[in-house]
Amino acid sequence: MLIRTQDLWKIYEMGREKVNALREVSLEIEKGEYAAIMGPSGSGKSTLMNLIGCLDTPTKGDYYLNDKLVSQMNDDELARIRNKEIGFVFQTFNLLARATAAHNVELPLVYNGTESEVRKRKAREALKMVDLEDRATHKPNELSGGERQRVALARALVNNPALILADEPTGNLDTKTGHEIMNIFKKLHRQGNTLIIVTHEHDIATYADRIIYIRDGAIEKEERKKN
Amino acid sequence: MNLLEGIFIALRSLATNKLRSILTLIGVIIGVMTVIAITSIIAGMNKYVADQLSAVGSDTFFIDKWGLIMSDDEWWEALKRKSITLEDMEAIGENCTYCDKVGASADTRRRVKRTGDHLEDVRISGVTANLIDIIDIKLEEGEGRYISKFEEEHNRAAAFVGWEIKDKLFPSVDPVGKEIKIGNQEFKIVGVAQKRGSFLGQSRDNFVHVPITAFFKHFGRRRYGRQLSVEIIVKAESFESINEAMDESRAILRARRRVPYDKKDDFGIMTAETLMDLYRQFTSTAYLTMIGISSIALVVGGIVIMNIMLVSVTQRTREIGIRKALGARKRDVLWQFLVESVTLALVGGIVGILLGLGTGKIVAMNSPLPASVDPLWIAIGLFLATSVGLAFGVYPAVKAARLDPIEALRYE
């Protein structure tokens, strides 16, 4: 089991009021799965993604990633886990504007002390996987939206993480480019990667084998694609 | 975290905002520049003073009418004093038991002429022949001798000349035995001094020593309506007895000049040590000024750097969020911003050092003050700049390191 959450609660205090962003979420995702988390805005899917992505810790409940209890970890330990186990893809790409595509891809390797030579080689390989080797020296503002998201994908892949976590990866792209990106995700899944996609678009969610519906901070229902 | 990357980020942001960079760094630049400029000028002076005082032995002291004058009042008071005479010198020579040698000199300025060629405003000193035994006067090899006792006793028009006299007036001939005209009087050159070079923009080689008796005879015993005052130069028997020699000389002079017991000396006694003290007083004032100016400038510079770094942290909140999401720990982010602020401050430090060296050079070229740079002070300049970058970079860097990754990623 790659991901196991047990009765996750996330409670925000807004002044005197308490907001239950997540209520008793228990979820299991296996290695090699391709899951989508769906829900309208305000449903708590972003909160869940932040917890799964180790960007945040739950108020209550346990979260095991790769059998490690991450819900008790401190900031630096979480940073290690994010670096090693998780590859992020964001809606707004989140590339460093002043750095080249290759350098952006190298970034996760910078933070685990990989040598410069190895970093360059791995970044080249990752860019090759998303068909962008010829754009390695371009900066984000010289790339199209689709190309930027492919750079972000290469960055997510470069450290060979246990989990690729994508938050509305097609949200800033036109439909055609969005589907191109989803096809790359499909390819990555076939190569054995574990993928979780957070989206509010149903036709994007249907690329996944399993759709988890979230509403009002709790899992509403699940659908599995039949093979 | 990659150190080079941090340095590049800092340099790039400096290069893109040139005016802002100059304004940001001006405090650090001025702070470091002050340190380098003042220390290089003081170092230059140190060299000279050490060189000068080494010519005066630690067993030697000077007596003159003036002493060390530190204020206008002292000057007006000293102006009324009686002149010191050759008889005073003789009295010390006869009665001071701890004194080994007692000499005297008196100065004036005259034009020095050789047929067709001349030097203006040369320092002419009337000296006793034993002066060469008291202070360090070096003879140019093979170029004659110093003034002799015989010449002193018989008012002979003999001249011992500085190196420049030979260089300018006798470029191709041996000057020893030749005649020169000092004012209107002919003197015969008996020897040439070794080259001493120049200091404070003035040549130290354009001088002539003549017997003090001949000096009085040809240039007069009076100056501005008063008897010309001489300087007495005394070599004590040894370094240990210099204080006794000074006490005895003081007592002899006070008696001769009839100074009441409750009044201060109406003459001055100086040793190499008192001159050194005076010099130390001057340099410590200069150092204090330097410390004052540079610490104010560095603190102001540090605050400006802190301000710029806070702006930079805010502008790059999103970048910090991305870095944290990708695995940057607190200390990685902390380092990144510290490296940046130190790089900023170091650029200011380097500019300050270059400007400080330039200032020293310009001062050395346009004024009599020499300049020389001690590498230690360059290191201290760099150290100061680094410290400012670190001290004032900590707060913004800690602020950046503490950002919550989720908040930071959401920042627009």
mmCIF file of N, CA and C in Angstrom, chain A residues 37-81:
data_model
loop_
_atom_site.group_PDB
_atom_site.id
_atom_site.type_symbol
_atom_site.label_atom_id
_atom_site.label_comp_id
_atom_site.label_asym_id
_atom_site.label_seq_id
_atom_site.Cartn_x
_atom_site.Cartn_y
_atom_site.Cartn_z
ATOM 1 N N ILE A 37 -9.049 12.666 -7.903
ATOM 2 C CA ILE A 37 -9.861 13.174 -6.805
ATOM 3 C C ILE A 37 -10.701 14.301 -7.386
ATOM 4 N N MET A 38 -12.006 14.147 -7.323
ATOM 5 C CA MET A 38 -12.913 15.101 -7.962
ATOM 6 C C MET A 38 -13.798 15.764 -6.936
ATOM 7 N N GLY A 39 -14.156 16.979 -7.231
ATOM 8 C CA GLY A 39 -15.082 17.666 -6.351
ATOM 9 C C GLY A 39 -15.176 19.115 -6.732
ATOM 10 N N PRO A 40 -16.255 19.765 -6.372
ATOM 11 C CA PRO A 40 -16.405 21.188 -6.671
ATOM 12 C C PRO A 40 -15.459 22.021 -5.803
ATOM 13 N N SER A 41 -15.324 23.302 -6.132
ATOM 14 C CA SER A 41 -14.425 24.117 -5.317
ATOM 15 C C SER A 41 -15.020 24.283 -3.926
ATOM 16 N N GLY A 42 -14.157 24.242 -2.919
ATOM 17 C CA GLY A 42 -14.622 24.306 -1.536
ATOM 18 C C GLY A 42 -14.986 22.948 -0.972
ATOM 19 N N SER A 43 -14.769 21.888 -1.752
ATOM 20 C CA SER A 43 -15.156 20.555 -1.283
ATOM 21 C C SER A 43 -14.126 19.977 -0.317
ATOM 22 N N GLY A 44 -12.907 20.549 -0.345
ATOM 23 C CA GLY A 44 -11.846 20.020 0.497
ATOM 24 C C GLY A 44 -10.827 19.217 -0.287
ATOM 25 N N LYS A 45 -10.977 19.199 -1.607
ATOM 26 C CA LYS A 45 -10.030 18.377 -2.384
ATOM 27 C C LYS A 45 -8.622 18.972 -2.364
ATOM 28 N N SER A 46 -8.522 20.317 -2.332
ATOM 29 C CA SER A 46 -7.184 20.924 -2.258
ATOM 30 C C SER A 46 -6.523 20.616 -0.924
ATOM 31 N N THR A 47 -7.350 20.655 0.149
ATOM 32 C CA THR A 47 -6.818 20.330 1.476
ATOM 33 C C THR A 47 -6.295 18.900 1.496
ATOM 34 N N LEU A 48 -7.066 18.001 0.898
ATOM 35 C CA LEU A 48 -6.647 16.603 0.848
ATOM 36 C C LEU A 48 -5.353 16.450 0.047
ATOM 37 N N MET A 49 -5.303 17.200 -1.066
ATOM 38 C CA MET A 49 -4.088 17.122 -1.871
ATOM 39 C C MET A 49 -2.870 17.637 -1.095
ATOM 40 N N ASN A 50 -3.048 18.721 -0.357
ATOM 41 C CA ASN A 50 -1.931 19.254 0.439
ATOM 42 C C ASN A 50 -1.448 18.243 1.477
ATOM 43 N N LEU A 51 -2.400 17.514 2.047
ATOM 44 C CA LEU A 51 -2.014 16.500 3.036
ATOM 45 C C LEU A 51 -1.296 15.340 2.374
ATOM 46 N N ILE A 52 -1.885 14.854 1.261
ATOM 47 C CA ILE A 52 -1.243 13.730 0.556
ATOM 48 C C ILE A 52 0.140 14.150 0.055
ATOM 49 N N GLY A 53 0.239 15.430 -0.366
ATOM 50 C CA GLY A 53 1.507 15.931 -0.893
ATOM 51 C C GLY A 53 2.500 16.311 0.191
ATOM 52 N N CYS A 54 2.146 16.079 1.465
ATOM 53 C CA CYS A 54 3.041 16.380 2.587
ATOM 54 C C CYS A 54 3.397 17.858 2.674
ATOM 55 N N LEU A 55 2.545 18.705 2.120
ATOM 56 C CA LEU A 55 2.755 20.143 2.278
ATOM 57 C C LEU A 55 2.154 20.613 3.591
ATOM 58 N N ASP A 56 1.312 19.769 4.181
ATOM 59 C CA ASP A 56 0.581 20.148 5.381
ATOM 60 C C ASP A 56 0.399 18.888 6.229
ATOM 61 N N THR A 57 0.095 19.099 7.505
ATOM 62 C CA THR A 57 -0.176 17.939 8.369
ATOM 63 C C THR A 57 -1.624 18.009 8.863
ATOM 64 N N PRO A 58 -2.236 16.835 9.106
ATOM 65 C CA PRO A 58 -3.640 16.812 9.519
ATOM 66 C C PRO A 58 -3.811 17.265 10.974
ATOM 67 N N THR A 59 -5.013 17.742 11.318
ATOM 68 C CA THR A 59 -5.307 18.101 12.700
ATOM 69 C C THR A 59 -5.428 16.830 13.544
ATOM 70 N N LYS A 60 -6.093 15.836 12.946
ATOM 71 C CA LYS A 60 -6.237 14.541 13.607
ATOM 72 C C LYS A 60 -6.074 13.457 12.558
ATOM 73 N N GLY A 61 -5.778 12.264 12.996
ATOM 74 C CA GLY A 61 -5.716 11.138 12.076
ATOM 75 C C GLY A 61 -4.295 10.826 11.642
ATOM 76 N N ASP A 62 -4.117 9.659 11.017
ATOM 77 C CA ASP A 62 -2.797 9.213 10.592
ATOM 78 C C ASP A 62 -2.708 9.146 9.081
ATOM 79 N N TYR A 63 -1.524 9.422 8.578
ATOM 80 C CA TYR A 63 -1.275 9.293 7.139
ATOM 81 C C TYR A 63 0.037 8.528 6.962
ATOM 82 N N TYR A 64 -0.055 7.379 6.319
ATOM 83 C CA TYR A 64 1.138 6.577 6.017
ATOM 84 C C TYR A 64 1.437 6.691 4.540
ATOM 85 N N LEU A 65 2.659 7.079 4.222
ATOM 86 C CA LEU A 65 3.104 7.077 2.826
ATOM 87 C C LEU A 65 4.269 6.090 2.766
ATOM 88 N N ASN A 66 4.102 5.075 1.906
ATOM 89 C CA ASN A 66 5.140 4.039 1.818
ATOM 90 C C ASN A 66 5.429 3.435 3.198
ATOM 91 N N ASP A 67 4.385 3.256 3.973
ATOM 92 C CA ASP A 67 4.467 2.679 5.324
ATOM 93 C C ASP A 67 5.175 3.579 6.336
ATOM 94 N N LYS A 68 5.427 4.825 5.954
ATOM 95 C CA LYS A 68 6.016 5.754 6.927
ATOM 96 C C LYS A 68 4.924 6.692 7.415
ATOM 97 N N LEU A 69 4.887 6.876 8.740
ATOM 98 C CA LEU A 69 3.871 7.747 9.317
ATOM 99 C C LEU A 69 4.325 9.197 9.117
ATOM 100 N N VAL A 70 3.754 9.855 8.107
ATOM 101 C CA VAL A 70 4.220 11.213 7.816
ATOM 102 C C VAL A 70 3.414 12.269 8.563
ATOM 103 N N SER A 71 2.263 11.884 9.117
ATOM 104 C CA SER A 71 1.411 12.890 9.780
ATOM 105 C C SER A 71 2.047 13.429 11.056
ATOM 106 N N GLN A 72 3.121 12.785 11.540
ATOM 107 C CA GLN A 72 3.780 13.248 12.763
ATOM 108 C C GLN A 72 5.115 13.949 12.486
ATOM 109 N N MET A 73 5.437 14.072 11.213
ATOM 110 C CA MET A 73 6.783 14.579 10.904
ATOM 111 C C MET A 73 6.886 16.099 11.046
ATOM 112 N N ASN A 74 8.112 16.569 11.275
ATOM 113 C CA ASN A 74 8.317 18.028 11.329
ATOM 114 C C ASN A 74 8.589 18.578 9.929
ATOM 115 N N ASP A 75 8.737 19.894 9.843
ATOM 116 C CA ASP A 75 8.836 20.556 8.548
ATOM 117 C C ASP A 75 9.982 20.020 7.684
ATOM 118 N N ASP A 76 11.148 19.850 8.318
ATOM 119 C CA ASP A 76 12.301 19.415 7.529
ATOM 120 C C ASP A 76 12.146 17.974 7.046
ATOM 121 N N GLU A 77 11.553 17.123 7.906
ATOM 122 C CA GLU A 77 11.332 15.737 7.480
ATOM 123 C C GLU A 77 10.318 15.695 6.341
ATOM 124 N N LEU A 78 9.288 16.533 6.439
ATOM 125 C CA LEU A 78 8.301 16.605 5.354
ATOM 126 C C LEU A 78 8.967 17.063 4.059
ATOM 127 N N ALA A 79 9.887 18.025 4.175
ATOM 128 C CA ALA A 79 10.588 18.511 2.984
ATOM 129 C C ALA A 79 11.366 17.377 2.323
ATOM 130 N N ARG A 80 12.007 16.528 3.154
ATOM 131 C CA ARG A 80 12.737 15.361 2.626
ATOM 132 C C ARG A 80 11.801 14.427 1.866
ATOM 133 N N ILE A 81 10.625 14.158 2.500
ATOM 134 C CA ILE A 81 9.659 13.256 1.874
ATOM 135 C C ILE A 81 9.158 13.825 0.542
#
